[in-house]
Coordinates of C-alpha atoms in Angstrom, one line a residue:
Chain A
M15 CA -239.0 243.0 -96.5
T16 CA -238.9 242.6 -92.9
L17 CA -237.7 245.3 -90.6
I18 CA -236.0 244.3 -87.5
E19 CA -236.0 246.9 -84.8
V20 CA -232.9 246.9 -82.8
E21 CA -233.0 248.8 -79.6
K22 CA -229.8 250.8 -79.2
H23 CA -229.0 251.8 -75.7
E24 CA -226.8 254.8 -75.4
V25 CA -225.1 253.7 -72.2
E26 CA -224.7 256.6 -69.9
E27 CA -221.5 255.7 -68.2
P28 CA -221.1 257.4 -65.0
K29 CA -217.8 259.3 -64.9
S30 CA -215.9 256.6 -63.0
E31 CA -213.0 257.5 -60.7
P32 CA -209.7 256.1 -62.0
V33 CA -209.0 252.9 -60.2
R34 CA -205.5 252.7 -58.6
V35 CA -203.8 249.4 -59.6
R36 CA -200.3 248.5 -58.4
G37 CA -198.2 247.9 -61.5
L38 CA -196.9 249.4 -64.7
P39 CA -198.8 249.8 -68.0
F40 CA -198.4 247.0 -70.6
F41 CA -197.1 249.6 -73.1
P42 CA -194.3 250.6 -73.0
H43 CA -192.9 249.2 -69.7
F44 CA -193.9 245.6 -69.9
L45 CA -193.5 245.4 -73.7
L46 CA -190.0 246.9 -73.4
R47 CA -188.8 244.2 -71.1
E48 CA -190.3 241.6 -73.4
V49 CA -188.6 243.0 -76.4
V50 CA -185.2 243.0 -74.6
V51 CA -185.7 239.4 -73.5
M52 CA -186.8 238.4 -77.0
C53 CA -183.6 240.0 -78.5
L54 CA -181.4 238.1 -76.0
I55 CA -183.1 234.8 -76.7
A56 CA -183.2 235.2 -80.5
G57 CA -179.5 236.2 -80.4
S58 CA -178.6 233.2 -78.3
L59 CA -180.5 230.8 -80.6
I60 CA -178.6 232.2 -83.6
L61 CA -175.3 231.9 -81.8
L62 CA -176.0 228.3 -80.7
A63 CA -177.2 227.4 -84.2
S64 CA -174.0 228.8 -85.7
Y65 CA -171.6 227.1 -83.3
Y66 CA -173.5 223.8 -82.9
P67 CA -175.5 223.2 -86.1
A68 CA -178.2 220.5 -86.1
S69 CA -176.6 217.2 -86.8
L70 CA -177.3 214.9 -89.7
L71 CA -175.9 211.4 -89.3
K72 CA -175.8 208.5 -91.8
P73 CA -179.1 207.8 -93.6
A74 CA -181.5 205.6 -91.6
D75 CA -180.8 201.9 -92.0
P76 CA -183.3 199.4 -90.4
F77 CA -180.7 196.7 -90.5
D78 CA -177.9 198.5 -88.6
T79 CA -178.7 199.1 -85.0
P80 CA -176.3 201.8 -83.6
T81 CA -175.2 201.5 -79.9
P82 CA -175.9 203.1 -77.7
I83 CA -179.3 204.6 -78.7
Y84 CA -181.2 207.1 -76.7
P85 CA -184.6 208.8 -77.1
E86 CA -184.8 212.6 -77.0
W87 CA -183.6 214.2 -73.7
Y88 CA -187.1 215.1 -72.6
F89 CA -188.2 211.4 -72.8
L90 CA -185.1 210.0 -71.1
Y91 CA -186.9 209.8 -67.7
V92 CA -189.6 207.7 -69.2
F93 CA -187.0 205.5 -70.8
G94 CA -184.9 205.5 -67.6
F95 CA -187.9 204.4 -65.5
L96 CA -188.7 201.6 -67.9
K97 CA -185.1 200.3 -67.5
F98 CA -185.2 200.9 -63.7
W99 CA -188.4 199.0 -62.9
T100 CA -187.8 195.3 -63.2
W101 CA -190.2 193.9 -60.6
D102 CA -193.5 192.2 -61.5
I103 CA -196.4 193.1 -59.2
G104 CA -198.7 190.1 -58.9
P105 CA -199.9 189.3 -62.4
I106 CA -198.8 192.6 -63.9
P107 CA -195.5 192.3 -65.7
A108 CA -192.7 194.7 -65.0
K109 CA -192.6 196.2 -68.5
I110 CA -196.3 197.2 -68.3
I111 CA -195.7 199.0 -65.0
G112 CA -192.5 200.6 -66.4
V113 CA -194.5 202.1 -69.3
T114 CA -197.7 202.9 -67.5
M115 CA -196.3 204.7 -64.5
P116 CA -194.5 207.6 -66.2
M117 CA -196.8 207.9 -69.2
I118 CA -200.3 207.6 -67.7
L119 CA -200.0 207.9 -63.9
W120 CA -197.4 210.7 -63.9
Y121 CA -199.3 212.8 -66.5
G122 CA -202.6 212.0 -64.8
L123 CA -201.2 213.2 -61.5
L124 CA -199.8 216.4 -63.1
I125 CA -203.3 217.2 -64.6
L126 CA -204.9 216.7 -61.2
V127 CA -202.4 218.9 -59.2
P128 CA -204.8 221.9 -58.7
F129 CA -207.6 219.5 -57.6
I130 CA -205.4 217.5 -55.2
D131 CA -203.8 220.5 -53.6
R132 CA -206.8 222.3 -52.0
N133 CA -204.6 224.5 -49.7
P134 CA -205.6 228.0 -50.8
S135 CA -202.3 229.6 -49.6
S136 CA -199.6 230.4 -52.2
D137 CA -197.1 231.4 -49.5
I138 CA -194.3 228.9 -49.8
R139 CA -193.9 228.6 -46.0
R140 CA -197.5 227.5 -45.6
R141 CA -197.4 224.7 -48.2
K142 CA -194.5 222.6 -47.0
L143 CA -196.1 219.3 -48.2
A144 CA -196.7 220.5 -51.7
V145 CA -193.2 222.0 -51.9
A146 CA -191.6 218.8 -50.5
L147 CA -193.6 216.6 -53.0
G148 CA -192.6 218.9 -55.8
I149 CA -188.9 218.6 -54.9
I150 CA -189.2 214.8 -54.6
A151 CA -190.9 214.7 -58.1
L152 CA -188.1 216.9 -59.6
I153 CA -185.3 214.7 -58.1
G154 CA -187.1 211.6 -59.3
V155 CA -187.3 212.9 -62.9
L156 CA -183.7 214.0 -62.8
Y157 CA -182.6 210.6 -61.3
F158 CA -184.5 208.6 -64.0
T159 CA -183.1 210.9 -66.7
Y160 CA -179.6 210.0 -65.3
Y161 CA -180.5 206.4 -65.1
G162 CA -181.7 206.5 -68.8
I163 CA -178.4 208.0 -69.9
V164 CA -176.3 205.4 -68.0
H165 CA -178.4 202.4 -69.2
G166 CA -178.8 203.4 -72.9
E167 CA -179.4 200.4 -75.1
Chain B
M2 CA -200.7 266.3 -88.8
S3 CA -198.1 263.7 -89.7
F4 CA -198.6 260.8 -92.0
L5 CA -198.9 258.3 -89.1
D6 CA -201.5 260.5 -87.5
K7 CA -203.5 260.4 -90.7
I8 CA -203.3 256.6 -90.9
Y9 CA -204.4 256.4 -87.2
K10 CA -207.3 258.8 -87.8
W11 CA -208.4 256.8 -90.9
L12 CA -208.4 253.6 -88.9
D13 CA -209.9 255.3 -85.9
D14 CA -212.9 256.6 -88.0
R15 CA -213.6 253.1 -89.1
F16 CA -212.7 250.9 -86.1
K17 CA -213.0 253.1 -83.1
L18 CA -209.4 252.5 -82.1
R19 CA -209.6 255.0 -79.2
D20 CA -212.0 252.6 -77.5
L21 CA -210.1 249.4 -78.5
L22 CA -206.5 250.3 -77.7
P23 CA -206.4 251.7 -74.2
P24 CA -207.4 248.4 -72.4
I25 CA -204.6 246.7 -74.2
V26 CA -202.0 249.4 -74.0
K27 CA -202.7 250.5 -70.4
H28 CA -203.4 247.0 -69.1
P29 CA -201.4 246.9 -65.8
A30 CA -198.7 244.4 -65.3
P31 CA -197.7 243.8 -61.7
E32 CA -194.3 245.3 -60.7
D33 CA -192.7 242.1 -59.6
V34 CA -193.7 240.4 -62.9
I35 CA -191.6 243.0 -64.7
S36 CA -188.6 242.8 -62.3
N37 CA -188.4 239.0 -61.7
P38 CA -186.9 237.2 -64.7
L39 CA -188.6 233.9 -63.7
Y40 CA -191.8 235.4 -65.2
C41 CA -190.1 235.4 -68.7
L42 CA -190.2 231.7 -69.1
G43 CA -193.7 231.5 -70.6
G44 CA -192.9 234.4 -73.0
T45 CA -189.6 232.7 -73.9
A46 CA -191.5 229.5 -74.9
F47 CA -193.9 231.6 -77.0
L48 CA -191.1 233.4 -78.8
C49 CA -189.5 230.0 -79.5
F50 CA -192.9 228.9 -80.9
I51 CA -193.0 231.9 -83.3
I52 CA -189.5 231.2 -84.4
L53 CA -190.3 227.6 -84.9
V54 CA -193.3 228.5 -87.1
I55 CA -191.3 230.8 -89.3
T56 CA -188.2 228.5 -89.7
G57 CA -190.6 225.5 -90.0
I58 CA -192.4 227.0 -93.0
F59 CA -189.1 227.6 -94.7
L60 CA -187.9 224.0 -94.0
A61 CA -191.2 222.7 -95.4
M62 CA -190.5 224.4 -98.7
Y63 CA -187.5 222.1 -99.3
Y64 CA -188.3 219.0 -97.3
K65 CA -189.7 215.9 -99.0
P66 CA -191.4 213.4 -96.7
T67 CA -190.6 210.1 -98.4
P68 CA -187.9 207.6 -97.2
G69 CA -186.1 207.9 -100.5
E70 CA -186.0 211.7 -100.6
A71 CA -186.2 212.8 -96.9
Y72 CA -182.6 212.4 -96.0
K73 CA -181.4 213.9 -99.4
S74 CA -183.7 216.9 -99.0
V75 CA -182.3 217.6 -95.5
Q76 CA -178.8 217.2 -96.9
T77 CA -179.7 219.8 -99.6
I78 CA -181.0 222.1 -96.9
M79 CA -177.8 221.7 -94.9
T80 CA -175.4 222.1 -97.8
A81 CA -176.9 223.8 -100.9
V82 CA -179.9 226.0 -99.8
P83 CA -178.7 229.5 -98.9
M84 CA -178.9 229.9 -95.1
G85 CA -180.5 226.5 -95.0
S86 CA -178.1 225.2 -92.4
L87 CA -178.8 228.2 -90.2
V88 CA -182.6 227.9 -90.5
R89 CA -182.6 224.2 -89.7
S90 CA -180.2 224.7 -86.8
V91 CA -182.3 227.5 -85.4
H92 CA -185.3 225.3 -85.7
H93 CA -183.5 222.6 -83.8
W94 CA -182.3 224.9 -81.0
A95 CA -185.6 226.7 -80.7
A96 CA -187.4 223.4 -80.3
N97 CA -185.1 222.3 -77.5
T98 CA -185.2 225.7 -75.8
M99 CA -189.0 225.7 -76.1
I100 CA -189.4 222.4 -74.3
A101 CA -186.9 223.4 -71.6
A102 CA -188.8 226.8 -71.2
V103 CA -192.1 225.1 -71.0
M104 CA -190.8 222.7 -68.3
L105 CA -189.2 225.5 -66.3
H106 CA -192.4 227.6 -66.6
M107 CA -194.4 224.7 -65.2
I108 CA -191.9 224.3 -62.3
R109 CA -192.2 228.0 -61.5
I110 CA -196.0 227.8 -61.6
Y111 CA -195.9 224.8 -59.3
F112 CA -193.6 226.2 -56.6
M113 CA -195.3 229.6 -56.6
G114 CA -198.7 227.9 -56.3
A115 CA -200.0 229.9 -59.2
Y116 CA -202.3 227.0 -60.3
K117 CA -204.7 227.6 -57.4
K118 CA -208.2 228.9 -57.6
P119 CA -209.3 230.4 -60.0
R120 CA -206.5 229.2 -62.3
E121 CA -207.0 225.4 -62.1
L122 CA -208.1 225.0 -65.7
N123 CA -205.2 227.0 -67.0
W124 CA -202.9 224.5 -65.3
V125 CA -204.7 221.7 -67.1
V126 CA -204.4 223.4 -70.4
G127 CA -200.7 223.9 -69.6
I128 CA -200.2 220.2 -69.1
F129 CA -201.8 219.6 -72.5
L130 CA -199.5 222.2 -74.0
L131 CA -196.5 220.3 -72.4
L132 CA -197.8 217.1 -74.0
T133 CA -198.3 218.8 -77.4
V134 CA -194.8 220.3 -77.3
T135 CA -193.1 217.0 -76.5
T136 CA -195.2 215.3 -79.2
F137 CA -194.0 218.0 -81.6
G138 CA -190.4 217.2 -80.7
F139 CA -191.0 213.4 -81.0
S140 CA -192.7 213.7 -84.4
G141 CA -190.1 216.2 -85.8
Y142 CA -187.2 213.9 -84.7
L143 CA -188.0 211.3 -87.3
L144 CA -188.3 213.7 -90.3
P145 CA -184.5 213.9 -91.2
W146 CA -184.6 210.1 -91.6
D147 CA -181.1 209.6 -90.4
Q148 CA -179.8 206.8 -88.0
L149 CA -180.5 208.9 -84.9
S150 CA -184.1 209.8 -85.9
F151 CA -184.9 206.3 -87.0
W152 CA -183.7 204.5 -83.9
A153 CA -185.0 207.1 -81.4
T154 CA -188.4 206.7 -83.1
K155 CA -188.0 203.0 -82.8
I156 CA -187.6 203.3 -79.0
G157 CA -190.4 205.9 -78.7
T158 CA -193.0 203.9 -80.7
G159 CA -191.9 200.8 -78.9
I160 CA -192.5 202.4 -75.5
A161 CA -195.9 203.8 -76.6
G162 CA -196.8 200.5 -78.1
S163 CA -196.2 198.5 -75.0
M164 CA -198.8 200.4 -73.0
P165 CA -201.6 198.1 -71.8
I166 CA -204.8 197.9 -73.9
I167 CA -204.3 201.2 -76.0
G168 CA -200.7 200.5 -76.8
G169 CA -201.3 198.4 -79.9
Y170 CA -203.7 201.0 -81.4
I171 CA -201.4 203.9 -80.6
S172 CA -198.5 202.2 -82.3
L173 CA -200.6 201.3 -85.3
I174 CA -202.0 204.8 -85.6
L175 CA -198.5 206.3 -85.3
M176 CA -196.6 203.9 -87.6
G177 CA -199.4 203.1 -90.1
G178 CA -198.2 199.5 -90.1
N179 CA -196.1 197.1 -88.2
D180 CA -192.7 198.8 -88.7
I181 CA -191.3 202.3 -89.3
G182 CA -191.5 203.0 -93.0
A183 CA -192.9 205.3 -95.7
E184 CA -196.3 205.4 -94.0
T185 CA -194.8 206.4 -90.7
L186 CA -192.8 209.2 -92.2
T187 CA -195.9 210.8 -94.0
R188 CA -197.9 210.3 -90.8
F189 CA -195.3 212.0 -88.6
F190 CA -195.0 214.8 -91.2
A191 CA -198.8 215.3 -91.2
I192 CA -198.8 215.3 -87.4
H193 CA -195.9 217.6 -87.2
V194 CA -197.0 220.2 -89.7
L195 CA -200.8 220.0 -89.7
I196 CA -202.3 218.4 -86.6
L197 CA -200.1 219.7 -83.8
P198 CA -199.9 223.3 -85.1
M199 CA -203.7 223.5 -85.0
A200 CA -203.8 221.9 -81.6
I201 CA -201.2 224.2 -80.1
A202 CA -202.8 227.3 -81.7
V203 CA -206.1 226.4 -79.9
L204 CA -204.4 225.5 -76.6
L205 CA -202.3 228.7 -76.7
G206 CA -205.3 230.8 -77.4
M207 CA -207.1 229.3 -74.4
H208 CA -204.0 229.7 -72.2
F209 CA -203.5 233.4 -73.0
L210 CA -207.2 234.2 -72.9
M211 CA -207.4 232.7 -69.4
V212 CA -204.4 234.7 -68.3
R213 CA -205.9 237.8 -69.7
I214 CA -209.2 237.3 -67.9
Q215 CA -207.8 236.2 -64.6
G216 CA -204.6 238.2 -64.5
I217 CA -201.2 237.0 -63.6
S218 CA -200.9 235.4 -60.2
G219 CA -198.4 238.0 -58.9
R220 CA -198.2 236.8 -55.3
L221 CA -194.8 235.3 -54.3

């Protein structure tokens, strides 16, 4: 039998002065607000579900294409951009650009946001460029969503 | 000593609750985080996630992932199973609300500049969460096997499949063949109920742990 000696430090913690932090304790203040919001959301979901139940159309039929068909609303901007972009760039066909731009470049750009924006200030007045680009991106996504709705297949 | 006190003491003797609890219970939350409803968006998404897990488990008890049975089993859920229609509809609405909440949460983080040092990696994890959540929606959409789900998936796999170089592989991996069929349905089911839940659990764990370590960016 092997005995392992484990040194046990009785850490003498110096009586630390309580640190003053601006804010309210997690329990009960923060949790109370969370519970109120949770009740509101859970209630709204049940209301929505009872008034507008999830739909179930006719069974899937690969030989009967319905018109118009749309993807889910959160993919409409991808779909809209694909419909919007009809120009070939050099040897790259329009369709490849239409698919690559929103799915690879857009998500790539999103991931890189904190590494592109090196401005340390989080004051909205001192980051006019970032805010302007953000608003342009938002309007773009909304516009292509609209475009996708109008040009459904 | 009340009964609850006794339970507390029993647990405290064994797990040193008096050392474990205060850092959680007394952890300070910045005042404007409590007063500003914009800070609810992340929590809203998380609540939707919990609701989706619970309703999803109940749906999985009745759902049958084969082209012959899928539609019929959803029909049974909607008409014959007690509260089935409510559970499926709540699952549907919670899913849409979750995606909307995640997007709005991201917009808030962007405009408040909350992704800046030291929180860069939490933003990256957040983008992966956005991807996971939309993939959840995409994979769940096919499962009822009705006209809408079939043709929406047709568009979706078509778009993913026309990506340069990787497109062909992605579409083959997703559909398990050249067209949407039985293989696609079981794959989407496995992705929806096995792969993505594990992925999102890991990502959410990282997301929350980083918030816990770094604190909420409370500067407006």
